[in-house]
mmCIF file of C-alpha atoms in Angstrom:
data_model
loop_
_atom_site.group_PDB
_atom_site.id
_atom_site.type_symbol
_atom_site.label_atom_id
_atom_site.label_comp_id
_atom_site.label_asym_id
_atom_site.label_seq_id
_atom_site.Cartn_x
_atom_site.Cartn_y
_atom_site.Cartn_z
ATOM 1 C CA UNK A 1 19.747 144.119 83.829
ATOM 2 C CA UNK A 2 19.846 141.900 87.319
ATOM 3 C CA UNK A 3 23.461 142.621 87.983
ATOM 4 C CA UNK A 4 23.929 138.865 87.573
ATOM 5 C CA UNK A 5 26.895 137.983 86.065
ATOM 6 C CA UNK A 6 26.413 135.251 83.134
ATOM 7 C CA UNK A 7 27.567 132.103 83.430
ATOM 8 C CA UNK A 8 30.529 131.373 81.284
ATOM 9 C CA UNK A 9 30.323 127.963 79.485
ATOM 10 C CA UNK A 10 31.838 125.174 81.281
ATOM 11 C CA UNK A 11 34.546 123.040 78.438
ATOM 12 C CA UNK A 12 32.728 121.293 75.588
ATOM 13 C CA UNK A 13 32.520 117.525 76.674
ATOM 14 C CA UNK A 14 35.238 115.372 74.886
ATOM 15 C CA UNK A 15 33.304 113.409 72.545
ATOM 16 C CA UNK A 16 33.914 110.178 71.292
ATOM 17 C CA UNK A 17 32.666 107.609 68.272
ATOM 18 C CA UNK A 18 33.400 103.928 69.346
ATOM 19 C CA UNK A 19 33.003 101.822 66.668
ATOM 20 C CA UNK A 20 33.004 98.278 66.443
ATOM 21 C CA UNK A 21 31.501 94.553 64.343
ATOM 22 C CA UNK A 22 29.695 91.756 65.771
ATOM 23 C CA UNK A 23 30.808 92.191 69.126
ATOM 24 C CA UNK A 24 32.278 88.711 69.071
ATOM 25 C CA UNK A 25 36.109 88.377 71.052
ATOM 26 C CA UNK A 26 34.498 89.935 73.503
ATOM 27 C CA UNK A 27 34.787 93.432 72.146
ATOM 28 C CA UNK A 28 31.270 94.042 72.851
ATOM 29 C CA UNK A 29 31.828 93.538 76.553
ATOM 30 C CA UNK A 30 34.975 95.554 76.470
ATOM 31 C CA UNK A 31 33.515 98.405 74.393
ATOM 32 C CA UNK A 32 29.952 98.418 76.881
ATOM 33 C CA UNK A 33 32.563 98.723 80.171
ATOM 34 C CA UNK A 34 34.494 101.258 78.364
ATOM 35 C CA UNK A 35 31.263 103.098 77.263
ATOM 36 C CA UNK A 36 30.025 103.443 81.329
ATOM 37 C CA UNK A 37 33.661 104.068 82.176
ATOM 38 C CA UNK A 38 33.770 106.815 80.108
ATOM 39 C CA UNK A 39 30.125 108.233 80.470
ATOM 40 C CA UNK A 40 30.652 108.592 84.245
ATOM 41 C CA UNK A 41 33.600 110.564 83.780
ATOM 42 C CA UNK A 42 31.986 113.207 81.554
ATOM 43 C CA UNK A 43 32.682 111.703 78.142
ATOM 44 C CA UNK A 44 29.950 111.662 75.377
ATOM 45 C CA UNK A 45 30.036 108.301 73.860
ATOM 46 C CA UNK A 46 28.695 107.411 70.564
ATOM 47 C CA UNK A 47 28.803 103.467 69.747
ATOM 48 C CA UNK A 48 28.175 102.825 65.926
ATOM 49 C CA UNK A 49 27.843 98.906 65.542
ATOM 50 C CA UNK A 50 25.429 96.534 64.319
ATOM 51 C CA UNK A 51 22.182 96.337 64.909
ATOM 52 C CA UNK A 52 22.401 93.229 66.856
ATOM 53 C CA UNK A 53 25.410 94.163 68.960
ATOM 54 C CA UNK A 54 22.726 97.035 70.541
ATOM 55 C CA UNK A 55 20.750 94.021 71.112
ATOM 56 C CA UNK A 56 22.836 91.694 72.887
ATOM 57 C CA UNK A 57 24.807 94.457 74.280
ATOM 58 C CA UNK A 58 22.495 97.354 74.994
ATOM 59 C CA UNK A 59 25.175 100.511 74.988
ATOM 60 C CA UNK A 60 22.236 102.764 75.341
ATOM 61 C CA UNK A 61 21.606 101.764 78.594
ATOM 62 C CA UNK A 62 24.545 102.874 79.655
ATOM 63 C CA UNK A 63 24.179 106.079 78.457
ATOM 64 C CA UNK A 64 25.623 106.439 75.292
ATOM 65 C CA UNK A 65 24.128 107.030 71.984
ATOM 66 C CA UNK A 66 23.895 104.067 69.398
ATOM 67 C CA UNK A 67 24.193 104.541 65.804
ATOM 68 C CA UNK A 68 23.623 101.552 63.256
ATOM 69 C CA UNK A 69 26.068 100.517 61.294
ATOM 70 C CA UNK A 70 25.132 99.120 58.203
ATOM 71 C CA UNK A 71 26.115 95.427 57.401
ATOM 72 C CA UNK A 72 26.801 94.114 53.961
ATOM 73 C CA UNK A 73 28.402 96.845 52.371
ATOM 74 C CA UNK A 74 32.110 98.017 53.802
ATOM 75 C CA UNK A 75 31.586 101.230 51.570
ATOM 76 C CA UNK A 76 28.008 102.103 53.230
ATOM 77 C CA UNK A 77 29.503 101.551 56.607
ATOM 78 C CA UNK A 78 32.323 103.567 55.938
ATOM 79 C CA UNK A 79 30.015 106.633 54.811
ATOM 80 C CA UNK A 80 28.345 105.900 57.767
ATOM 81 C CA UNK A 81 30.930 105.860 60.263
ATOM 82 C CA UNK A 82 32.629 109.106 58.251
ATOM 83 C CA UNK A 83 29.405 110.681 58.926
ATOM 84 C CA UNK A 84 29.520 110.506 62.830
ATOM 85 C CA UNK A 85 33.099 110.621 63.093
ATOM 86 C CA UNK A 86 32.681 114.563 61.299
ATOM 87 C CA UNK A 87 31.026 115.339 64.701
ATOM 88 C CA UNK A 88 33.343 113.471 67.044
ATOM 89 C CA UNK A 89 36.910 114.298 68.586
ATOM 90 C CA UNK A 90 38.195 110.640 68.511
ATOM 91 C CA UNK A 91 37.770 108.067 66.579
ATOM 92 C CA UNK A 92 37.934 104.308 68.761
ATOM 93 C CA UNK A 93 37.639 101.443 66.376
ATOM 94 C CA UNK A 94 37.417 97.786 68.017
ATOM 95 C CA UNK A 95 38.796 95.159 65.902
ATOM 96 C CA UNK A 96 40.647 94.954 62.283
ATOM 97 C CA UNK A 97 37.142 94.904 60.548
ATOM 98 C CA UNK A 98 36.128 98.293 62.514
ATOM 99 C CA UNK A 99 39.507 99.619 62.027
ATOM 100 C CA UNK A 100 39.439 99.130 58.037
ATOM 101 C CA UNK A 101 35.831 100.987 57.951
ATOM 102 C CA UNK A 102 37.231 103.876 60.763
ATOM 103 C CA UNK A 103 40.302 104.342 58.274
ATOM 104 C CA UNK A 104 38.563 104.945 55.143
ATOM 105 C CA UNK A 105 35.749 107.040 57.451
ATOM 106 C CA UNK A 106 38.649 109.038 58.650
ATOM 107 C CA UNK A 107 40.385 110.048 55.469
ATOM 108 C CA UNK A 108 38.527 112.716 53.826
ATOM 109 C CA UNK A 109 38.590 114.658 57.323
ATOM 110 C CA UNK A 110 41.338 113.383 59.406
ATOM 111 C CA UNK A 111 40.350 112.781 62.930
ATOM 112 C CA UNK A 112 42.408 110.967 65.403
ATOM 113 C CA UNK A 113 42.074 107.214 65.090
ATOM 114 C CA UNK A 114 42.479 105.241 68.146
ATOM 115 C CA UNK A 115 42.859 101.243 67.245
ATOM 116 C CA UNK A 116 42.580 98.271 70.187
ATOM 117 C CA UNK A 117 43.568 95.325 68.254
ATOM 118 C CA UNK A 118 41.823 92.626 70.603
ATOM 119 C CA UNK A 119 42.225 88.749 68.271
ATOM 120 C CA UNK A 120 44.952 87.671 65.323
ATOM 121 C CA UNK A 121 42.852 86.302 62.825
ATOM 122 C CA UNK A 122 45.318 84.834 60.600
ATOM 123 C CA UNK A 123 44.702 84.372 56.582
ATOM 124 C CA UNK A 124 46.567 81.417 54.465
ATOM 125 C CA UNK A 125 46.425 81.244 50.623
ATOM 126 C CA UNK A 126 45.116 83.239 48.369
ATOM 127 C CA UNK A 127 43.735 85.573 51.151
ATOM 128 C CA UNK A 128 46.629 86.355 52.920
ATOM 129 C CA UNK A 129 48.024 88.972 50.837
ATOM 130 C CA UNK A 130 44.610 90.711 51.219
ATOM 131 C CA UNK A 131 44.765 90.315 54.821
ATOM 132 C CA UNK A 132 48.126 91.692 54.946
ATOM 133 C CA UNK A 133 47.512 94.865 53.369
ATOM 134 C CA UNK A 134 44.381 95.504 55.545
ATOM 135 C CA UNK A 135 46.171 94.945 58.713
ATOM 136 C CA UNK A 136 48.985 97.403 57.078
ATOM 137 C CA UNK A 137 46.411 99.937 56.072
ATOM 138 C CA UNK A 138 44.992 100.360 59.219
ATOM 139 C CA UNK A 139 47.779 100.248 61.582
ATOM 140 C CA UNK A 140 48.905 103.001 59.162
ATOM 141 C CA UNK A 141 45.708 104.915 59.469
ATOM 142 C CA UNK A 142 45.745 104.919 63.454
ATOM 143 C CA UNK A 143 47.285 107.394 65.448
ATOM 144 C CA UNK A 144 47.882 104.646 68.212
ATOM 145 C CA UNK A 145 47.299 101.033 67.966
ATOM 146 C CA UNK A 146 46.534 99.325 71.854
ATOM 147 C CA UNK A 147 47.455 95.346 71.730
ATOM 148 C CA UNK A 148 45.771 92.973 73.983
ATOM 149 C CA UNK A 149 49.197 90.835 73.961
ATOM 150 C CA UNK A 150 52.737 91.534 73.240
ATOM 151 C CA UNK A 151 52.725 89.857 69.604
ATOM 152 C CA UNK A 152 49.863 92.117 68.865
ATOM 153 C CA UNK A 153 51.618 95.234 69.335
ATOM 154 C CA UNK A 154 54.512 93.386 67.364
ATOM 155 C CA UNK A 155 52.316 92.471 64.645
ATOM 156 C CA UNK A 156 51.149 96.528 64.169
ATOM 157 C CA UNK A 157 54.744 97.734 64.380
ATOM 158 C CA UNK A 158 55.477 94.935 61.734
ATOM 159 C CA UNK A 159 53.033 96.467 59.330
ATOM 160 C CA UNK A 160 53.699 100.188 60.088
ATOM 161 C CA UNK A 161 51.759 101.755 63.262
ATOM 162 C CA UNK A 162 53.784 104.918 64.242
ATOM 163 C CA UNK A 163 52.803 104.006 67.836
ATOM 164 C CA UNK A 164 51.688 100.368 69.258
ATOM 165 C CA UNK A 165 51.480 100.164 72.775
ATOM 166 C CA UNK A 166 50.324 97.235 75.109
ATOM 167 C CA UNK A 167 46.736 97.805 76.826
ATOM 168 C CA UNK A 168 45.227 96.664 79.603
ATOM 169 C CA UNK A 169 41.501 95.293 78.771
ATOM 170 C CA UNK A 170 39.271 94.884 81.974
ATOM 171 C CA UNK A 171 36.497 92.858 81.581
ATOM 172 C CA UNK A 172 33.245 93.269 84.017
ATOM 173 C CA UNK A 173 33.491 90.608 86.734
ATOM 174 C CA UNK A 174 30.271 91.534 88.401
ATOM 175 C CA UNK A 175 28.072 89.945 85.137
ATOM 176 C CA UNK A 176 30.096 86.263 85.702
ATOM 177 C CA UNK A 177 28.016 84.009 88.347
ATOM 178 C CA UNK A 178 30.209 81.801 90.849
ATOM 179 C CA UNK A 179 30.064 78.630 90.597
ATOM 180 C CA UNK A 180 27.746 77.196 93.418
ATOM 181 C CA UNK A 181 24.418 79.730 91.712
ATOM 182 C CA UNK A 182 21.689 77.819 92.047
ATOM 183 C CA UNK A 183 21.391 78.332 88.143
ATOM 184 C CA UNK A 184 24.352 75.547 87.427
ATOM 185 C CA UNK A 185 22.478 72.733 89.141
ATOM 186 C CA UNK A 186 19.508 73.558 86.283
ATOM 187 C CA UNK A 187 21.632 73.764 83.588
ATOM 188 C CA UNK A 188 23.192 70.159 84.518
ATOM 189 C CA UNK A 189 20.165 69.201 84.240
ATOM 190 C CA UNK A 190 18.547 70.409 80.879
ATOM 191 C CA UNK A 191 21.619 69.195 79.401
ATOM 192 C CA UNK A 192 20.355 65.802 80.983
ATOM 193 C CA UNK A 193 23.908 64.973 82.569
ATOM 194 C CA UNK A 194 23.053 62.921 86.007
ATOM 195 C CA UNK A 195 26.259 62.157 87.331
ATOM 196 C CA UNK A 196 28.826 62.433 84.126
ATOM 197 C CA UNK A 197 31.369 65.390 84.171
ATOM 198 C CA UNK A 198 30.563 68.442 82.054
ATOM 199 C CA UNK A 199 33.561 70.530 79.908
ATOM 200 C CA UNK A 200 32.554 73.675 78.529
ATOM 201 C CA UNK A 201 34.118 75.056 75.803
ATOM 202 C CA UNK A 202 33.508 78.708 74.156
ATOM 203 C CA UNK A 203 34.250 79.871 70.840
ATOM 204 C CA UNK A 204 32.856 80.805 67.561
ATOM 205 C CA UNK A 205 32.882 77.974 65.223
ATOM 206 C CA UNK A 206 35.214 79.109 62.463
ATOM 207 C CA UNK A 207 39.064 78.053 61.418
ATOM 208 C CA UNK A 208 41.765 78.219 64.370
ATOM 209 C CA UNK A 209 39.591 77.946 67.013
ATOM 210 C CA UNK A 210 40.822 74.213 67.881
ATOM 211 C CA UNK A 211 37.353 72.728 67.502
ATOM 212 C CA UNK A 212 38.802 69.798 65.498
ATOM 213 C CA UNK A 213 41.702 69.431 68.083
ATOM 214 C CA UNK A 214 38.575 68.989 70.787
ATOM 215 C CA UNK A 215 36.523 66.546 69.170
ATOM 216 C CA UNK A 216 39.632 64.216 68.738
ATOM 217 C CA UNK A 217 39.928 65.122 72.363
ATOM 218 C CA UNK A 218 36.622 63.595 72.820
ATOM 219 C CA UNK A 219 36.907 60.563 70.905
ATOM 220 C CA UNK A 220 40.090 59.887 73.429
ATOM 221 C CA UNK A 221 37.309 59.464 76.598
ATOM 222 C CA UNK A 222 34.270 58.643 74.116
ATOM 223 C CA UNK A 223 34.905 54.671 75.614
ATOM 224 C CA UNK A 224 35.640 55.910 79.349
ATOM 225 C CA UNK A 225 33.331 55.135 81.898
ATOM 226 C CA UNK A 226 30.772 58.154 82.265
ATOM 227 C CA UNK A 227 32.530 60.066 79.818
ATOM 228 C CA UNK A 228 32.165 63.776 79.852
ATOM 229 C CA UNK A 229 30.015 65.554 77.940
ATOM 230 C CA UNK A 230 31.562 68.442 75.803
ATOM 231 C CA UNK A 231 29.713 71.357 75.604
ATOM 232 C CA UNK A 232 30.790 73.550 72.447
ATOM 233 C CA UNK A 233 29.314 77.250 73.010
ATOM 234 C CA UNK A 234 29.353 79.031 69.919
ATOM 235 C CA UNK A 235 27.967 79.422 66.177
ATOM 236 C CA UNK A 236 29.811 79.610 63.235
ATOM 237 C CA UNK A 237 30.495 78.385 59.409
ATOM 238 C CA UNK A 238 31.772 75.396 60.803
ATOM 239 C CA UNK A 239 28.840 74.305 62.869
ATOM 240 C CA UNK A 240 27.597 72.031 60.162
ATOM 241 C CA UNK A 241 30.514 69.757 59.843
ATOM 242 C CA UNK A 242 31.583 69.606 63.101
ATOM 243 C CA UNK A 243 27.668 68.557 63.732
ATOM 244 C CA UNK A 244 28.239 65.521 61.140
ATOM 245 C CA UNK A 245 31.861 64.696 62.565
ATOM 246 C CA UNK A 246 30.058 64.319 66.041
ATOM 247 C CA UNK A 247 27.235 61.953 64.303
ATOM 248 C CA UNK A 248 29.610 60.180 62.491
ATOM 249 C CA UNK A 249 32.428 59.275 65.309
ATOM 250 C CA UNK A 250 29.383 59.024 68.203
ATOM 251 C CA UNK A 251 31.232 61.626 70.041
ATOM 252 C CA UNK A 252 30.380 62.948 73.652
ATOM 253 C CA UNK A 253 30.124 66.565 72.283
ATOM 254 C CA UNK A 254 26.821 68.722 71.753
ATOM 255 C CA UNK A 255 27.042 72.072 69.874
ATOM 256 C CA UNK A 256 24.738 74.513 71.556
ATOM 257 C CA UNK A 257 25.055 77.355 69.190
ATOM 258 C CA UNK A 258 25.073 80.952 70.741
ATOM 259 C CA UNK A 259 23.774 80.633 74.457
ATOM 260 C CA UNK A 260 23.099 84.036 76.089
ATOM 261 C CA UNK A 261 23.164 81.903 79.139
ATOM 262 C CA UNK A 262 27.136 81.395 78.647
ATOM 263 C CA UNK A 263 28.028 82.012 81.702
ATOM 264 C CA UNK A 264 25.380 80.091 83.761
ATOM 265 C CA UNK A 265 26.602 77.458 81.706
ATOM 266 C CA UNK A 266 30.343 78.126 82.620
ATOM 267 C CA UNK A 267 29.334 77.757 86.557
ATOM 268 C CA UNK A 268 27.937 74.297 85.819
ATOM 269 C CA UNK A 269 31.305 72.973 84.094
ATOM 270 C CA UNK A 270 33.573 71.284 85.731
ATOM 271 C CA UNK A 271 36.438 71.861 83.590
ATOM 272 C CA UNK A 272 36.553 74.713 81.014
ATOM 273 C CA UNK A 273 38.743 73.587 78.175
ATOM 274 C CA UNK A 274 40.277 76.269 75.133
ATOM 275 C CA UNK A 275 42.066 74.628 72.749
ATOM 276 C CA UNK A 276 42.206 77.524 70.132
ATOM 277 C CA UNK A 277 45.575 78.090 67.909
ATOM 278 C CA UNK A 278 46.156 81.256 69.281
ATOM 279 C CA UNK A 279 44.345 83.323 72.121
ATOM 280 C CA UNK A 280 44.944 86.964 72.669
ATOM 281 C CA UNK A 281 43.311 87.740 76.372
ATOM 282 C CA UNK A 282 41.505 84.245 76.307
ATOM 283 C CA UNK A 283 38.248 85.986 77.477
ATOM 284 C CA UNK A 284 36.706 82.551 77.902
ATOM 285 C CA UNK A 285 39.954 81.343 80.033
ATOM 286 C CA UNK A 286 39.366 84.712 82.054
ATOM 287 C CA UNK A 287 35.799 83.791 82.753
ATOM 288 C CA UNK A 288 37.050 80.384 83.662
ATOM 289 C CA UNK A 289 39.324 81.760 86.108
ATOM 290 C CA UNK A 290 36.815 84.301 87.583
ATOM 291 C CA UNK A 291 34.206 81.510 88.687
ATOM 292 C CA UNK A 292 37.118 79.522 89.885
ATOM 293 C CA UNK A 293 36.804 76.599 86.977
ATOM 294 C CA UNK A 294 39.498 74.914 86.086
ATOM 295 C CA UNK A 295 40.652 75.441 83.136
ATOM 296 C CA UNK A 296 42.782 73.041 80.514
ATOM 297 C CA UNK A 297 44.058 75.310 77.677
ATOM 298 C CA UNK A 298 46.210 75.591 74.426
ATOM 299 C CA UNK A 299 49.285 77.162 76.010
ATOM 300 C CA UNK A 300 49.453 79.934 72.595
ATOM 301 C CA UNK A 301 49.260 83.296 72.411
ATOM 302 C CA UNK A 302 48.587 85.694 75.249
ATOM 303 C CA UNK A 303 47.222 82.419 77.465
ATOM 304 C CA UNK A 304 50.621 81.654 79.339
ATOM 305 C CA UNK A 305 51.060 84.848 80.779
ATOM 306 C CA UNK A 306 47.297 85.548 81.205
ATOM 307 C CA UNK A 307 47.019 82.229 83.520
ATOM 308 C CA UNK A 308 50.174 81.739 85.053
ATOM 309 C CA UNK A 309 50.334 78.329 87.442
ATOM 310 C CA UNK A 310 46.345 78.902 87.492
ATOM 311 C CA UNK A 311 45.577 76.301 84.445
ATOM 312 C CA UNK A 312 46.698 73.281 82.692
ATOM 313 C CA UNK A 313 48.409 73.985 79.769
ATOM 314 C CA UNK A 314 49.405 71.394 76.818
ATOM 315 C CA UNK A 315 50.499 72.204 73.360
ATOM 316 C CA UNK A 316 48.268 72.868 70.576
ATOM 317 C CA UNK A 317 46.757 70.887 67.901
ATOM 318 C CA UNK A 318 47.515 67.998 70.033
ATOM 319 C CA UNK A 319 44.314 66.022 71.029
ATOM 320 C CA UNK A 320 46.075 63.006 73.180
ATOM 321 C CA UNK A 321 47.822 65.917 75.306
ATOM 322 C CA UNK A 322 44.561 67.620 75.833
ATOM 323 C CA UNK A 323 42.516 64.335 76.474
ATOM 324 C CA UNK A 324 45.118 63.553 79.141
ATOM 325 C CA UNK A 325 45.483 66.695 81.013
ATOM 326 C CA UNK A 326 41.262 66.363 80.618
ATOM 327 C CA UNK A 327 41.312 63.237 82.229
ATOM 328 C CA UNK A 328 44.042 63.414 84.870
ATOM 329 C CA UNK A 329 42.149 66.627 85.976
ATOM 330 C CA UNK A 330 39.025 64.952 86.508
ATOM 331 C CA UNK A 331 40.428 62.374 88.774
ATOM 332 C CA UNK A 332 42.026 64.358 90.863
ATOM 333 C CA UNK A 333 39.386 66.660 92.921
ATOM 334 C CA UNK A 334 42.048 67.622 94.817
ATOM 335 C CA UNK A 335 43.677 69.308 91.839
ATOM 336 C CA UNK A 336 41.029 71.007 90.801
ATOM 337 C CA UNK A 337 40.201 72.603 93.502
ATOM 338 C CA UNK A 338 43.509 74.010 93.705
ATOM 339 C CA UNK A 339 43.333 75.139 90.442
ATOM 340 C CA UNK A 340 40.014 76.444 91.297
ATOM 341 C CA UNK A 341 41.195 78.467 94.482
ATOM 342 C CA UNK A 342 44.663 79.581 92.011
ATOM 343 C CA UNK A 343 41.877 80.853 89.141
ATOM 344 C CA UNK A 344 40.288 82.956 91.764
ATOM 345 C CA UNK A 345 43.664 84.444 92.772
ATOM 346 C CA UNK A 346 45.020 84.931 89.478
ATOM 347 C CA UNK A 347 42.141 86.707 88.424
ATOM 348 C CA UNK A 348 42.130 89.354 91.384
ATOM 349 C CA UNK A 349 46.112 90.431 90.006
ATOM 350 C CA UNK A 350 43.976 91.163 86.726
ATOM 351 C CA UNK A 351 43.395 94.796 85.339
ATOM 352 C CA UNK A 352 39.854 96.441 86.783
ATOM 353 C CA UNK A 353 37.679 98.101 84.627
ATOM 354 C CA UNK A 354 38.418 100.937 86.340
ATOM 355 C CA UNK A 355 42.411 100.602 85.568
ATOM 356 C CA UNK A 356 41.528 100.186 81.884
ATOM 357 C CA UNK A 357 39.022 103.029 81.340
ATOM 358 C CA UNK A 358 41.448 105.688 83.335
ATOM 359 C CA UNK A 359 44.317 103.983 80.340
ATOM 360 C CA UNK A 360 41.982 104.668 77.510
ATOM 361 C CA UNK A 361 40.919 107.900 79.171
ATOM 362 C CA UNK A 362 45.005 108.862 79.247
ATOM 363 C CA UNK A 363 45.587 107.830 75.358
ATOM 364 C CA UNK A 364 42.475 109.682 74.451
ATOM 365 C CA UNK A 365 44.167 112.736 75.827
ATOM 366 C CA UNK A 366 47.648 112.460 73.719
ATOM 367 C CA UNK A 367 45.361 112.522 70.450
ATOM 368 C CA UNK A 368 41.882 114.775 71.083
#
């Protein structure tokens, strides 16, 4: 023997299964922060998502493991995600459609089930009672639900969470360009602008994301001098109409599907407009704010208290309000460059990623 006394094991890492959809809402950028957040403090980190969520959002490279999730099938996802969860402390499901696959993983072995509950996608007809009893079954099925607005956490106390808390969500600021990179000044130009305006707009094409509310916008300032040029960023089952809407009417809009260049895109603009029904953290508004663009925006939702005195804000579903505030904006520079220097403020008083990892970090040790 060497007289050496062994080493005694140092505490089993906490280890954690973040699952999550498409991505889309921005929970892919919230759940690759919170994956490096948590990696550098010791965690191991396990994202199970769709194939092309690693692909956009490349977890791995910050040092956690991926696992696919299968699409298609809710019940092969759910085996799936029961699978991995069997060898994880904590369960972190982004979204209502992770949540519902993380509950029925989570049943046969309970494991605590952390829920951030990041959009309100709201069902009418013969889908909302369907949609109601998801949203019931898994805030019933988490051991915390974490809003990203006030009505959220109403919403999950509503349908039965035991505990619903508000959470901060910091989004990386470091990955949004300012707005003089050289990279705007080439985007102006592939859209082929010269000197007209250009409003940026970001959302996936589907129901209650205002698109219709925009493009009435835009037939407002179609006749205008120069009229601005609305840039939809986005795909969606509702690309196809709004496509023959903006044929039909001649409007000043092109749809430019899903740009990985978003935010190259957002530096060029020279208004940002959101015009959705309801907004939870308005990541688009936040990226808007960040680059110091000013922003015109449906004041729903978590957007009045997210921007403050820092945007424009006009009522929803009402296309003369926005096409005003649109065009009262863009002849006033002085304005916007208030608004501009306000944005930049504003978002500084926002959580860091930092604030919202150490948050998660705290909730994760109630439950594991």
């Amino acid at each position: 023997m060497s007289g050496i006394p062994a080493q005694s094991p140092g505490p089993r890492p906490l280890h954690v299964l973040q699952l999550l959809g498409s991505g889309g809402a921005g929970t892919g950028d919230h759940v690759r922060s919170l994956a490096a957040g948590l990696v550098a403090r010791g965690v191991k980190v396990t994202v199970c998502a769709p194939a092309t969520a690693e692909r956009h959002y490349r977890f791995a490279d910050v040092g956690a493991r991926f696992a696919e999730l299968p699409a298609g099938s809710r019940t092969r996802a759910a085996w799936r995600a029961h699978t991995l969860a069997a060898r994880a402390d904590l369960v972190h499901a982004h979204g209502l459609r992770a949540g519902a696959v993380a509950a029925l993983a989570t049943r046969a072995r309970p494991v605590p089930l952390v829920l951030t509950w990041h959009v309100r996608r709201d069902a009418y007809g013969p889908t909302a009672p369907l949609r109601d009893a998801t949203e019931a079954m898994v805030a019933r099925a988490s051991s915390v639900v974490l809003g990203a607005t006030t009505d959220l956490v109403d919403r999950a106390r509503r349908r039965g969470a035991r505990d619903a808390r508000l959470a901060p969500v910091g989004l990386p600021g470091s990955r949004t360009p300012s707005a003089d990179a050289p990279g705007s000044r080439s985007a102006r130009r592939e859209l082929g602008l010269g000197e007209s305006p250009l409003l940026l707009a970001t959302a996936t094409l589907e129901p209650g994301q205002g698109h219709e509310t925009l493009l009435s916008a835009a037939g407002h300032w179609r006749d205008r001098g120069a009229p601005p040029l609305l840039a939809l960023v986005g795909d969606g089952p509702l690309r196809t109409d709004l496509e023959r809407r903006v044929t039909r009417e001649q409007l000043p809009v092109r749809l430019l599907g899903d740009r990985r260049d978003g935010r190259r895109l957002l530096a060029a603009a020279d208004i940002a407009v959101s015009a959705g029904g309801w907004d939870g953290r308005g990541l688009a508004a936040q990226e808007a704010l960040r680059v110091g663009v000013p922003l015109v925006a449906a004041g729903v939702g978590g957007m009045p208290r997210l921007v403050g005195d820092a945007a424009v804000l006009v009522p929803a579903a009402e296309p003369r309000a926005l096409a005003d505030a649109v065009t009262g904006l863009l002849a006033d520079p002085d304005r916007r460059a208030a608004l501009s220097a306000a944005g930049r403020s504003r978002a500084e008083s926002w959580p860091t990623e930092d604030h919202t990892v150490a948050h998660v970090l705290s909730v994760y040790d109630e439950f594991a």
